[in-house]
Each structure stands twice: as C-alpha cells, then as structure tokens.
mmCIF file of C-alpha atoms in Angstrom:
data_model
loop_
_atom_site.group_PDB
_atom_site.id
_atom_site.type_symbol
_atom_site.label_atom_id
_atom_site.label_comp_id
_atom_site.label_asym_id
_atom_site.label_seq_id
_atom_site.Cartn_x
_atom_site.Cartn_y
_atom_site.Cartn_z
ATOM 1 C CA MET A 1 -18.217 -40.748 -51.737
ATOM 2 C CA LEU A 2 -19.745 -43.633 -49.793
ATOM 3 C CA LYS A 3 -22.833 -43.508 -52.010
ATOM 4 C CA THR A 4 -20.630 -43.817 -55.118
ATOM 5 C CA ILE A 5 -18.769 -46.793 -53.678
ATOM 6 C CA THR A 6 -21.951 -48.592 -52.669
ATOM 7 C CA PHE A 7 -23.476 -47.925 -56.099
ATOM 8 C CA ALA A 8 -20.363 -49.350 -57.797
ATOM 9 C CA CYS A 9 -20.556 -52.474 -55.612
ATOM 10 C CA MET A 10 -24.226 -52.878 -56.456
ATOM 11 C CA HIS A 11 -23.481 -52.423 -60.172
ATOM 12 C CA PHE A 12 -20.712 -55.059 -60.127
ATOM 13 C CA SER A 13 -22.918 -57.458 -58.160
ATOM 14 C CA ILE A 14 -25.864 -57.106 -60.514
ATOM 15 C CA ALA A 15 -23.692 -57.494 -63.620
ATOM 16 C CA PHE A 16 -22.018 -60.573 -62.168
ATOM 17 C CA GLY A 17 -25.283 -62.081 -60.945
ATOM 18 C CA VAL A 18 -27.154 -61.654 -64.216
ATOM 19 C CA VAL A 19 -24.346 -63.089 -66.341
ATOM 20 C CA TYR A 20 -23.713 -65.920 -63.892
ATOM 21 C CA LEU A 21 -27.402 -66.860 -63.943
ATOM 22 C CA MET A 22 -27.403 -66.769 -67.742
ATOM 23 C CA THR A 23 -24.183 -68.727 -68.270
ATOM 24 C CA GLY A 24 -23.434 -70.587 -65.039
ATOM 25 C CA SER A 25 -19.838 -69.405 -65.393
ATOM 26 C CA VAL A 26 -18.071 -67.564 -62.584
ATOM 27 C CA LEU A 27 -15.280 -66.624 -65.005
ATOM 28 C CA ILE A 28 -17.592 -65.061 -67.581
ATOM 29 C CA GLY A 29 -19.667 -63.391 -64.863
ATOM 30 C CA GLY A 30 -16.539 -61.891 -63.329
ATOM 31 C CA ALA A 31 -15.189 -60.747 -66.673
ATOM 32 C CA VAL A 32 -18.436 -59.028 -67.616
ATOM 33 C CA ALA A 33 -18.712 -57.471 -64.148
ATOM 34 C CA LEU A 34 -15.311 -55.843 -64.726
ATOM 35 C CA VAL A 35 -15.528 -55.007 -68.434
ATOM 36 C CA GLU A 36 -19.091 -53.648 -68.597
ATOM 37 C CA PRO A 37 -18.572 -50.778 -66.107
ATOM 38 C CA ALA A 38 -15.324 -49.802 -67.845
ATOM 39 C CA VAL A 39 -17.052 -49.658 -71.238
ATOM 40 C CA ASN A 40 -19.999 -47.854 -69.676
ATOM 41 C CA THR A 41 -17.660 -45.225 -68.209
ATOM 42 C CA ILE A 42 -16.081 -44.552 -71.603
ATOM 43 C CA ALA A 43 -19.493 -44.392 -73.284
ATOM 44 C CA PHE A 44 -20.704 -41.983 -70.594
ATOM 45 C CA TYR A 45 -17.786 -39.623 -71.357
ATOM 46 C CA PHE A 46 -18.807 -39.376 -75.016
ATOM 47 C CA HIS A 47 -22.492 -39.138 -74.095
ATOM 48 C CA GLU A 48 -21.670 -36.124 -71.912
ATOM 49 C CA LYS A 49 -19.737 -34.466 -74.749
ATOM 50 C CA VAL A 50 -22.711 -34.842 -77.100
ATOM 51 C CA TRP A 51 -25.135 -33.684 -74.402
ATOM 52 C CA GLN A 52 -23.037 -30.554 -73.746
ATOM 53 C CA ARG A 53 -23.126 -29.741 -77.463
ATOM 54 C CA VAL A 54 -26.924 -30.118 -77.505
ATOM 55 C CA GLU A 55 -27.250 -27.842 -74.467
ATOM 56 C CA ARG A 56 -24.999 -25.189 -76.059
ATOM 57 C CA ARG A 57 -27.138 -25.218 -79.196
ATOM 58 C CA LYS A 58 -30.271 -24.786 -77.105
ATOM 59 C CA GLN A 59 -28.725 -21.807 -75.336
ATOM 60 C CA LEU A 60 -27.737 -20.214 -78.657
ATOM 61 C CA GLN A 61 -31.268 -20.625 -79.986
ATOM 62 C CA LEU A 62 -32.679 -18.873 -76.926
ATOM 63 C CA ARG A 63 -30.599 -15.740 -77.570
ATOM 64 C CA PRO A 64 -32.451 -13.307 -79.859
ATOM 65 C CA ASN A 65 -29.277 -11.908 -81.496
ATOM 66 C CA SER A 66 -27.454 -15.185 -82.018
ATOM 67 C CA PRO A 67 -26.143 -16.004 -85.525
ATOM 68 C CA ILE A 68 -28.493 -18.993 -85.656
ATOM 69 C CA MET A 69 -31.552 -16.798 -85.132
ATOM 70 C CA GLN A 70 -30.445 -14.260 -87.784
ATOM 71 C CA ALA A 71 -30.072 -16.836 -90.560
#
C-alpha cells in the first residue's frame, strides 16, 4: 500500500510540475494534477476490459475444439 501511495504522490507531483513549467500557473498545474489521474483511472478501467477480451480470444484460439477453430 505504501508503494501505491508514494507512486500517486510522484504522479501528482510530476503532472503539477510539468504543467506549471509550461504555463507558470499554480491553478492550472493543480487542476491538471487532479484531473489527469482521475481521467487516467477511468481510461485504465476500459483498457482492462478490452485487454481481458483480447486475452479470452487468445485462449479460445489455443483450444483445438473451440468454435473459432472449427469455422
């Protein structure tokens, strides 16, 4: 759990730092540092769903008697 917390802190810090350096705005840097991880978390959820579907298809193709192999 500590590793997750420290990674989140690092992620927020990097996001804030990059945007602050690009814009000079603490407000924009802070907003991006909060919004970007939230959007990333939602995107990751859908990425995992797609990845699970790809993995299931791979497993079906490996089975010799699967409906995909018989077609």
